[in-house]
């Protein structure tokens, strides 16, 4: 099929259990928020694609959620494969979710070497006047990890602040830094996804 | 962990992960535990390379091996049949979206000390150097018969009832000689030994059709191999299970499978914690007293800095050495993958030679296979016991998978999973029923 394919960019969410990754995921999908994170509401949800219209180009961000695997075990290394971007999520009202990020960062650089990394402080609505994680903390962290972090965002899934802005910005940055790679994507792709054969090959079912 | 589950799955090998995924999708509450820190158990791909060398107590690899992290070395070599059961399962469960594949470039069979391309259509049959002129024509007629064969149309059976007549009689009908029977049964129908000759011909016909249908899917060869190694497969099914509510625990030792009345399983104990359950699904390593040794499999991982001679520099290939060619009872399999699959550093190849052990000196049994590889930079040999469960598990509700056999494809793996699923749930593993949609539709 000679169609112009919209480049699809895989973006993964990383971070501790309970920082709001699934909430970000749900905001991304249909801009809703479910209080007291009811896990069943993400049951069966895997990843979601959404187009972003940039000045001269349309790309699709394909956002992936962990499926809750980080709760007790670890996320599979497969999760990271082929990722173009990783969003490190922590909760602004929970210092320990921030301090553990270096471990998640290590996983990202190990399994998704080429991914651009972004930092997202979620639950900005709970930040309050004496934040658990200060801007200075965030700045120090970014310095410590040798500028691996491209950009830092603050979001609130509860009221929706900053979510769309974050994804639009990520889409823009990915296009900028990957321009040549995205062009190549369509050419240099001799590995493939498997799918159902044409229906003609399948014996029809009489029931 | 102190909760009650419908099923607890022990071990994250491919079979256990498929079962876990299927159970979660069908609404069961599943706890999935592995004693190791990593996913995949026996079916993991080892990375980085240093880890593999350490596992076999070899001195660390030197710098010629490139970056250790670029390696993902399978412990058990397998390829996917493009139209086989595992691919069907991947498609129906949606797990295919976590994976990318490459077609294996060549499929070869060994005859008289050298290797030849496996002929699968009429054209290739006539061009093949495996047979003499007259035999080629007979083989061609046989292939046409199989191609035209329709199970539901007796007219295409040509006066032979394939449900009752055995395969030997079908070979005889076409006058195929022993050599041709050999590569047909072993390189096309992928039988491990010659028992199939006495079984209904229909089974072999189906297998040959699977081979040629698989070939038709993506060209070159009927086999597929996933990028980053086979270890991606169990992880894909584990994610499926997690997405559907399955709980995962790694690095968790299992101390006891707790039995209740009538020897029926009631839970699993780790230290002081007990997780209650109605069923346990596991690999043989978690229940040594409930399995028996059936055979031994020898596998040799060979690291090469060149492609296999006489394969047209193929970056991936399968070679089958039929049993009779080297005076054995079971075939020797060789599978080759390389840097093109992101399983080795640039310029490197991984060849695996495996077979079912028949003597007290298994290493010399695989010599005919090793001899085909050219210079080998590093070799890791392992001989592992092949276990099967002592019962079907319906009494104890402990369902145990068989160890992975010496075949280089996943057909037997899937058949085992289907069998266990049936014993465990009382339902047939219906591929049309397991179709699930994850996230949004594919474009």
XYZ file of C-alpha atoms in Angstrom:
650
model
C 0.000 0.000 0.000
C 1.501 3.293 -1.055
C 0.178 5.499 1.701
C 1.894 8.273 3.560
C 2.244 6.835 7.010
C 1.945 9.037 10.042
C 4.972 8.295 12.193
C 4.052 6.591 15.447
C 6.221 7.408 18.452
C 6.143 5.114 21.446
C 6.082 6.938 24.789
C 6.234 5.017 28.055
C 5.253 6.001 31.580
C 7.691 5.051 34.348
C 7.677 5.598 38.089
C 6.421 4.211 41.372
C 3.043 2.606 41.914
C 0.437 5.190 42.838
C 2.041 8.366 41.468
C -0.689 8.706 38.882
C 0.658 7.036 35.740
C -2.684 5.464 34.952
C -4.399 8.767 35.652
C -2.128 10.476 33.144
C -2.883 7.613 30.760
C -6.615 8.091 31.238
C -6.367 11.846 30.777
C -4.451 11.167 27.573
C -7.133 8.789 26.282
C -10.346 10.650 27.019
C -9.507 13.487 29.384
C -11.280 11.981 32.375
C -10.280 11.485 35.971
C -11.343 8.718 38.329
C -10.733 9.572 41.988
C -9.204 7.023 44.367
C -7.589 5.275 41.484
C -9.818 2.336 40.812
C -7.467 -0.087 39.156
C -10.239 -1.924 37.413
C -10.867 1.123 35.303
C -7.562 0.562 33.539
C -8.015 -3.197 33.346
C -7.519 -4.337 29.789
C -6.058 -1.009 28.711
C -2.696 -1.359 27.120
C -1.642 1.588 25.039
C -3.311 4.393 23.153
C -2.462 6.389 20.059
C -3.322 10.019 19.517
C -2.367 12.319 16.644
C -0.567 15.598 17.284
C -0.678 18.249 14.611
C 2.550 20.220 14.648
C 3.437 23.097 12.406
C 4.560 21.103 9.396
C 3.921 17.550 10.402
C 1.485 15.180 12.073
C 2.790 12.516 14.407
C 1.063 10.026 16.622
C 2.089 9.613 20.214
C 1.508 6.071 21.365
C 1.335 6.137 25.139
C 1.951 2.980 27.179
C 1.017 2.286 30.769
C 2.811 -0.256 32.949
C -0.234 -2.407 33.624
C 0.539 -2.236 37.329
C 3.482 -4.616 37.048
C 5.683 -2.297 39.084
C 3.509 -2.891 42.134
C 5.473 -5.850 43.447
C 7.559 -7.203 40.631
C 9.326 -5.182 38.026
C 8.198 -4.008 34.665
C 9.346 -6.315 31.870
C 12.300 -5.149 29.817
C 10.076 -5.545 26.733
C 8.058 -2.577 27.934
C 10.983 -0.288 27.182
C 11.849 -1.675 23.750
C 11.284 0.624 20.785
C 10.383 3.552 23.079
C 11.145 6.996 21.659
C 10.366 8.753 24.909
C 9.976 7.911 28.572
C 8.141 10.033 31.100
C 9.448 9.635 34.633
C 6.488 10.330 36.857
C 6.596 11.177 40.539
C 4.084 12.633 42.906
C 4.727 16.179 44.105
C 3.197 15.295 47.478
C 5.377 12.230 47.997
C 9.125 12.730 48.421
C 9.987 9.044 48.320
C 8.381 8.638 44.886
C 10.859 11.291 43.759
C 13.949 9.888 45.423
C 13.447 6.464 43.858
C 13.493 7.898 40.335
C 17.176 7.221 39.798
C 16.378 3.489 39.759
C 13.718 3.989 37.089
C 16.093 6.201 35.175
C 18.664 3.421 35.194
C 16.121 1.004 33.742
C 15.295 3.450 30.990
C 18.891 4.053 29.928
C 19.527 0.297 30.062
C 16.545 -0.950 28.101
C 15.569 2.072 26.012
C 18.884 3.648 25.140
C 17.534 5.944 22.469
C 14.574 7.261 24.379
C 14.358 10.932 25.246
C 13.589 11.247 28.935
C 11.109 13.659 30.502
C 10.303 14.338 34.127
C 6.749 14.841 35.303
C 5.745 15.971 38.788
C 2.130 14.937 39.107
C -0.546 15.932 41.624
C 0.414 19.619 41.405
C -2.974 20.367 42.976
C -1.655 18.858 46.219
C 1.659 20.696 46.115
C 0.556 23.321 48.628
C 2.656 26.076 50.101
C 5.370 23.811 51.588
C 6.011 21.298 48.808
C 7.419 17.848 49.584
C 9.545 18.074 46.488
C 10.897 21.559 45.794
C 11.951 23.062 42.488
C 15.495 23.069 43.854
C 15.260 19.308 44.472
C 14.151 18.786 40.894
C 16.914 20.970 39.552
C 19.550 19.118 41.570
C 18.233 15.781 40.333
C 18.434 16.889 36.695
C 22.001 18.066 37.223
C 22.954 14.809 38.916
C 21.776 12.766 35.975
C 23.986 14.644 33.558
C 21.208 16.420 31.726
C 19.586 13.178 30.614
C 16.260 14.825 31.420
C 15.057 16.866 28.465
C 12.277 18.815 30.139
C 10.430 18.921 33.441
C 6.652 19.312 33.669
C 4.138 19.749 36.454
C 0.711 18.264 35.997
C -2.481 17.577 37.835
C -4.656 14.732 36.676
C -7.348 15.807 39.083
C -8.002 19.137 37.372
C -6.243 18.372 34.103
C -3.603 21.097 34.408
C -0.547 20.728 32.226
C -1.352 17.320 30.707
C -2.104 18.306 27.121
C 0.664 20.909 27.199
C 3.113 18.211 28.247
C 2.201 15.800 25.465
C 2.166 18.498 22.799
C 5.596 19.632 23.916
C 6.919 16.063 23.948
C 5.555 15.478 20.446
C 7.302 18.634 19.265
C 10.607 17.739 20.873
C 10.537 14.215 19.484
C 9.915 15.476 15.990
C 12.712 18.009 16.291
C 15.326 15.603 17.591
C 14.252 12.626 15.509
C 13.471 14.318 12.258
C 15.960 12.277 10.293
C 15.155 9.088 12.168
C 11.422 9.458 11.594
C 11.998 9.911 7.888
C 14.071 6.756 7.928
C 11.493 4.822 9.892
C 9.414 4.097 6.828
C 12.428 2.974 4.797
C 14.522 1.056 7.274
C 11.929 -1.316 8.564
C 12.626 -4.860 7.589
C 11.289 -6.258 10.822
C 7.523 -6.383 10.994
C 4.495 -6.970 13.141
C 2.584 -10.132 12.484
C -1.099 -9.931 11.768
C -3.915 -12.035 10.484
C -3.557 -13.271 6.940
C -6.056 -12.041 4.368
C -9.450 -13.517 5.116
C -9.259 -15.558 1.911
C -6.672 -17.800 3.562
C -8.945 -18.624 6.454
C -11.382 -21.459 5.978
C -14.810 -19.998 6.580
C -16.645 -21.116 9.669
C -20.059 -22.590 9.134
C -21.438 -21.838 12.560
C 0.537 -12.116 49.030
C -1.879 -13.172 51.801
C -4.896 -13.169 49.585
C -7.000 -15.719 47.820
C -6.561 -16.374 44.126
C -8.271 -18.518 41.538
C -4.910 -19.632 40.253
C -1.275 -19.234 41.217
C 1.226 -19.631 38.420
C 4.810 -20.544 39.341
C 7.624 -19.761 36.938
C 7.567 -17.192 34.143
C 8.640 -19.441 31.288
C 6.742 -19.091 28.032
C 4.225 -21.835 28.776
C 3.395 -20.443 32.212
C 3.094 -16.909 30.860
C 0.716 -17.975 28.096
C -1.409 -19.827 30.658
C -1.312 -16.882 33.045
C -2.395 -14.517 30.271
C -5.224 -16.781 29.184
C -6.485 -17.256 32.737
C -6.419 -13.514 33.489
C -8.182 -12.699 30.244
C -10.920 -15.180 31.102
C -11.546 -13.265 34.329
C -9.635 -15.439 36.798
C -7.732 -13.793 39.648
C -4.133 -14.785 39.038
C -0.961 -14.491 41.105
C 2.168 -15.135 39.064
C 5.422 -15.805 40.924
C 8.981 -16.491 39.845
C 11.847 -17.405 42.143
C 14.247 -15.618 39.804
C 14.808 -11.875 39.604
C 14.000 -11.892 35.898
C 11.135 -12.938 33.667
C 11.334 -16.006 31.445
C 12.893 -18.815 33.503
C 14.317 -21.315 31.036
C 12.934 -19.334 28.114
C 14.695 -16.091 29.044
C 17.260 -14.453 26.804
C 20.418 -13.779 28.770
C 21.801 -10.249 28.734
C 24.403 -8.803 28.981
C 26.910 -11.220 27.469
C 28.997 -11.186 30.665
C 26.031 -12.796 32.393
C 26.023 -15.683 29.924
C 29.755 -16.291 30.365
C 29.359 -16.193 34.130
C 26.437 -18.612 33.976
C 28.698 -21.167 32.314
C 31.676 -20.315 34.535
C 33.715 -19.026 31.623
C 36.213 -16.153 31.911
C 34.663 -12.823 30.933
C 34.399 -12.097 27.191
C 37.128 -9.910 25.690
C 36.491 -6.677 23.801
C 36.124 -8.396 20.411
C 32.611 -9.373 21.471
C 31.553 -5.736 21.417
C 29.205 -4.294 23.978
C 27.795 -6.899 26.363
C 24.435 -5.170 26.458
C 23.954 -5.709 22.730
C 23.621 -9.437 23.367
C 20.423 -11.301 24.233
C 21.227 -14.994 24.103
C 18.435 -17.568 24.272
C 19.004 -20.628 26.427
C 16.516 -22.675 24.436
C 16.596 -22.256 20.687
C 13.218 -22.049 18.962
C 11.705 -20.427 15.909
C 8.083 -19.570 15.231
C 6.229 -21.168 12.332
C 4.721 -18.191 10.512
C 1.358 -19.916 10.303
C 1.735 -21.982 13.445
C -0.090 -22.147 16.745
C 2.034 -19.601 18.599
C 1.541 -16.995 15.894
C -2.225 -17.628 16.008
C -2.098 -17.206 19.754
C -0.057 -13.988 19.494
C -2.538 -12.523 17.055
C -5.665 -13.520 18.918
C -4.418 -12.244 22.266
C -3.032 -9.040 20.809
C 0.392 -9.847 22.273
C 1.784 -9.469 18.764
C 1.739 -5.710 19.279
C 4.580 -5.938 21.791
C 6.850 -7.682 19.331
C 8.567 -7.255 16.025
C 9.769 -10.122 13.913
C 12.131 -10.977 11.135
C 11.789 -13.779 8.676
C 14.424 -16.488 9.011
C 16.360 -16.394 5.767
C 17.029 -20.005 5.032
C 15.837 -23.502 5.841
C 18.300 -26.283 5.118
C 18.477 -30.033 5.434
C 21.572 -32.195 5.764
C 22.278 -35.033 3.389
C 25.478 -36.958 2.837
C 27.760 -34.540 4.685
C 26.494 -31.330 3.125
C 23.459 -29.082 3.428
C 20.809 -28.250 0.831
C 17.904 -25.868 0.791
C 14.651 -27.552 1.824
C 12.559 -27.771 -1.360
C 8.963 -26.915 -0.726
C 7.279 -26.089 -4.001
C 7.340 -27.812 -7.366
C 9.923 -25.481 -8.808
C 12.309 -25.963 -5.928
C 11.718 -29.702 -5.988
C 12.893 -29.871 -9.574
C 15.917 -27.684 -8.898
C 16.951 -29.442 -5.700
C 20.198 -31.374 -5.466
C 18.695 -33.664 -2.841
C 17.215 -36.084 -5.351
C 17.930 -37.740 -8.654
C 15.966 -36.853 -11.755
C 13.240 -39.484 -11.486
C 12.856 -39.059 -7.771
C 12.360 -35.330 -8.291
C 9.330 -36.003 -10.458
C 7.871 -38.375 -7.916
C 8.449 -35.835 -5.137
C 6.887 -33.120 -7.267
C 3.776 -35.243 -7.740
C 3.661 -35.806 -4.012
C 3.856 -32.064 -3.325
C 1.077 -31.360 -5.812
C -1.046 -33.992 -4.073
C -0.487 -32.345 -0.690
C -1.147 -28.894 -2.102
C -4.443 -29.922 -3.677
C -5.474 -32.026 -0.707
C -8.640 -30.812 1.032
C -9.679 -32.485 4.249
C -13.360 -31.996 3.529
C -13.232 -33.113 -0.085
C -12.682 -36.842 -0.491
C -12.170 -36.397 -4.235
C -8.790 -34.819 -3.520
C -7.682 -37.819 -1.474
C -7.012 -39.929 -4.583
C -8.248 -43.345 -3.459
C -6.527 -43.278 -0.122
C -8.264 -42.532 3.149
C -5.684 -40.451 5.008
C -7.555 -40.952 8.268
C -6.919 -44.679 8.258
C -3.996 -45.246 5.907
C -0.611 -44.580 7.462
C 2.045 -42.239 6.143
C 4.268 -45.053 4.938
C 1.546 -46.183 2.588
C 1.196 -42.661 1.188
C 4.947 -42.485 0.549
C 4.737 -45.878 -1.113
C 1.825 -44.728 -3.258
C 4.092 -42.052 -4.717
C 7.104 -44.359 -4.768
C 9.269 -41.974 -2.713
C 12.611 -43.434 -1.658
C 13.958 -43.492 1.909
C 15.986 -40.318 1.422
C 13.037 -38.302 0.261
C 10.879 -39.719 3.040
C 13.591 -38.665 5.430
C 13.682 -34.977 4.565
C 9.923 -34.829 4.002
C 9.157 -36.245 7.433
C 11.867 -34.384 9.286
C 12.534 -31.104 7.461
C 9.015 -30.400 6.150
C 6.713 -32.192 8.592
C 9.234 -31.564 11.394
C 8.865 -34.915 13.114
C 11.427 -35.735 15.785
C 11.604 -39.435 14.945
C 10.104 -41.995 12.570
C 7.056 -43.050 14.601
C 4.874 -40.946 12.332
C 5.295 -43.434 9.503
C 2.883 -45.802 11.192
C 0.361 -43.088 12.090
C -2.497 -41.799 9.907
C -1.198 -39.879 6.893
C -3.527 -36.958 7.588
C -1.284 -35.740 10.422
C 1.740 -35.530 8.195
C -0.232 -33.889 5.412
C -1.372 -31.205 7.857
C 2.198 -30.600 8.963
C 3.491 -30.244 5.422
C 0.668 -27.840 4.692
C 1.600 -25.859 7.811
C 5.146 -25.640 6.499
C 4.151 -24.441 3.041
C 1.430 -22.089 4.341
C 3.982 -20.624 6.743
C 6.409 -20.166 3.910
C 3.753 -18.383 1.900
C 3.172 -15.839 4.689
C 6.462 -13.959 4.720
C 8.639 -15.634 2.098
C 12.200 -16.956 2.354
C 11.484 -19.559 5.028
C 8.494 -20.621 7.117
C 10.143 -19.382 10.300
C 9.996 -16.112 12.226
C 12.215 -14.845 15.020
C 11.447 -11.940 17.382
C 13.704 -8.911 17.671
C 15.681 -8.921 20.954
C 15.313 -12.665 21.343
C 12.814 -15.256 22.480
C 12.773 -13.818 26.006
C 10.420 -11.160 24.644
C 7.682 -13.761 24.176
C 7.008 -14.719 27.813
C 7.250 -11.026 28.729
C 4.566 -10.191 26.195
C 2.171 -12.725 27.669
C 3.084 -11.599 31.209
C 2.077 -8.076 30.263
C -1.184 -9.412 28.864
C -1.842 -11.102 32.194
C -0.948 -7.946 34.147
C -3.133 -5.748 31.966
C -6.016 -8.057 32.844
C -5.372 -7.829 36.549
C -2.749 -10.535 37.108
C -0.389 -9.796 40.003
C 3.343 -10.326 39.453
C 6.031 -11.189 41.979
C 9.631 -11.865 41.034
C 12.524 -12.949 43.230
C 10.130 -14.794 45.517
C 11.195 -18.239 46.716
C 8.495 -20.897 46.936
C 8.900 -23.110 49.994
C 5.838 -25.285 49.813
C 2.783 -26.098 47.804
C 0.156 -26.526 50.486
C -2.252 -29.410 50.074
C -5.649 -29.838 51.678
C -8.207 -32.567 51.782
C -7.793 -35.330 49.223
C -4.375 -34.045 48.218
C -5.933 -31.033 46.546
C -3.916 -27.836 46.448
C -5.090 -25.028 48.735
C -2.219 -22.580 48.570
C 1.435 -21.741 48.125
C 3.834 -20.861 50.926
C 6.798 -18.505 50.768
C 8.456 -18.076 54.166
C 5.640 -17.306 56.592
C 3.260 -16.095 53.936
C 0.621 -18.291 52.413
C -1.349 -17.338 49.340
C -4.543 -19.334 49.012
C -5.657 -20.669 45.674
C -7.853 -23.178 43.912
C -5.285 -24.176 41.307
C -1.554 -24.100 40.671
C 0.076 -24.016 37.250
C 3.837 -24.467 37.179
C 6.933 -25.730 35.424
C 8.639 -28.961 36.573
C 11.310 -27.152 38.613
C 8.717 -26.130 41.237
C 7.419 -29.661 41.814
C 10.329 -32.134 41.592
C 8.262 -34.840 43.330
C 5.460 -34.663 40.792
C 7.459 -35.094 37.604
C 9.526 -37.845 36.077
C 12.523 -37.662 33.813
C 11.588 -38.604 30.284
C 14.802 -37.888 28.441
C 17.728 -35.518 28.240
C 18.288 -32.703 25.808
C 21.720 -31.372 24.884
C 22.003 -27.796 23.729
C 25.155 -26.082 22.599
C 25.289 -22.296 22.265
C 28.001 -21.322 19.766
C 29.170 -17.748 19.293
C 30.532 -17.147 15.801
C 32.037 -14.102 14.131
C 30.945 -15.222 10.672
C 27.850 -16.649 8.946
C 27.425 -20.398 8.515
C 29.291 -21.766 5.493
C 27.134 -22.732 2.484
C 24.094 -20.729 3.560
C 24.734 -17.789 1.220
C 25.806 -15.706 4.240
C 22.303 -15.908 5.671
C 21.851 -13.791 8.807
C 19.484 -16.403 10.151
C 18.863 -19.983 9.241
C 17.674 -23.381 10.377
C 19.425 -26.619 9.523
C 17.931 -30.009 10.252
C 20.040 -33.137 10.321
C 17.582 -36.018 9.936
C 18.286 -38.890 12.318
C 19.088 -41.505 9.667
C 21.673 -39.315 7.976
C 23.921 -39.668 10.983
C 22.722 -43.038 12.270
C 20.553 -41.718 15.093
C 17.011 -42.057 16.390
C 16.335 -38.351 16.807
C 17.179 -35.359 14.628
C 19.851 -32.777 15.314
C 18.635 -29.189 14.994
C 20.679 -26.098 14.322
C 19.256 -22.604 14.505
C 21.231 -19.500 13.700
C 20.342 -15.913 14.538
C 22.546 -12.835 14.535
C 23.109 -9.142 15.134
C 20.310 -8.354 12.719
C 17.846 -9.531 15.424
C 19.465 -7.381 18.143
C 20.642 -10.502 19.932
C 24.367 -10.102 19.261
C 26.896 -7.345 18.745
C 27.550 -6.163 15.183
C 29.040 -8.910 13.035
C 28.254 -11.747 15.455
C 26.151 -14.870 15.053
C 24.645 -17.237 17.593
C 24.236 -20.847 16.493
C 22.473 -23.383 18.664
C 22.899 -27.089 18.128
C 20.483 -29.312 19.983
C 19.194 -32.845 20.086
C 17.697 -35.476 22.338
C 20.488 -37.340 24.139
C 20.914 -40.995 23.083
C 24.315 -41.997 24.482
C 26.577 -41.449 27.482
C 28.624 -39.014 25.477
C 26.122 -36.360 24.368
C 28.772 -33.883 23.265
C 30.009 -36.177 20.540
C 26.411 -36.694 19.396
C 26.129 -33.087 18.252
C 29.477 -33.149 16.443
C 27.887 -33.468 12.965
C 26.073 -30.219 13.734
C 29.116 -28.396 15.096
C 31.123 -29.458 12.047
C 28.800 -27.455 9.801
C 29.390 -24.181 11.628
C 32.981 -23.337 10.699
C 35.288 -21.912 13.390
C 33.517 -21.474 16.731
C 34.730 -18.641 18.966
C 32.985 -19.747 22.103
C 30.923 -22.785 22.962
C 28.581 -23.379 25.925
C 27.228 -26.878 26.337
C 24.358 -27.779 28.612
C 22.628 -31.108 29.112
C 19.247 -30.746 30.731
C 16.749 -33.292 31.916
C 13.464 -33.327 30.135
C 10.625 -33.751 32.641
C 7.000 -34.643 32.227
C 4.278 -34.603 34.918
C 3.326 -37.921 36.510
C -0.398 -37.148 36.223
C -2.756 -34.753 34.460
C -3.254 -32.669 37.604
C -7.047 -32.951 37.761
C -6.875 -34.680 41.175
C -4.455 -32.282 42.879
C -5.367 -29.263 40.724
C -1.624 -28.801 40.207
C -1.042 -28.529 36.488
C 2.518 -29.023 35.350
C 4.068 -28.215 32.003
C 6.623 -30.435 30.302
C 10.187 -29.221 29.908
C 11.091 -27.707 26.553
C 12.023 -30.367 24.003
C 14.739 -30.365 21.365
C 12.542 -29.164 18.501
C 13.438 -25.751 17.115
C 9.890 -24.532 16.741
C 7.047 -23.843 19.164
C 4.414 -26.273 17.934
C 4.963 -28.828 20.720
C 5.185 -25.972 23.238
C 1.737 -24.731 22.227
C 0.230 -28.213 22.187
C 1.367 -28.670 25.778
C -0.190 -25.352 26.803
C -3.453 -26.298 25.089
C -3.461 -29.644 26.889
C -2.846 -28.067 30.303
C -5.484 -25.425 29.678
C -8.022 -28.139 28.924
C -7.222 -30.098 32.084
C -7.234 -26.929 34.162
C -10.387 -25.263 32.916
C -12.282 -28.183 31.426
C -12.600 -26.139 28.269
C -11.010 -26.531 24.896
C -8.525 -23.870 24.042
C -10.676 -22.099 21.493
C -8.633 -19.627 19.484
C -11.693 -17.771 18.292
C -12.843 -17.264 21.888
C -9.636 -15.788 23.179
C -9.671 -12.839 20.844
C -9.297 -9.731 22.940
C -8.823 -6.131 22.105
C -6.205 -4.175 23.964
C -6.354 -0.431 23.758
C -7.475 0.808 20.416
C -7.823 -0.973 17.094
C -4.842 -1.405 14.851
C -4.796 1.077 12.026
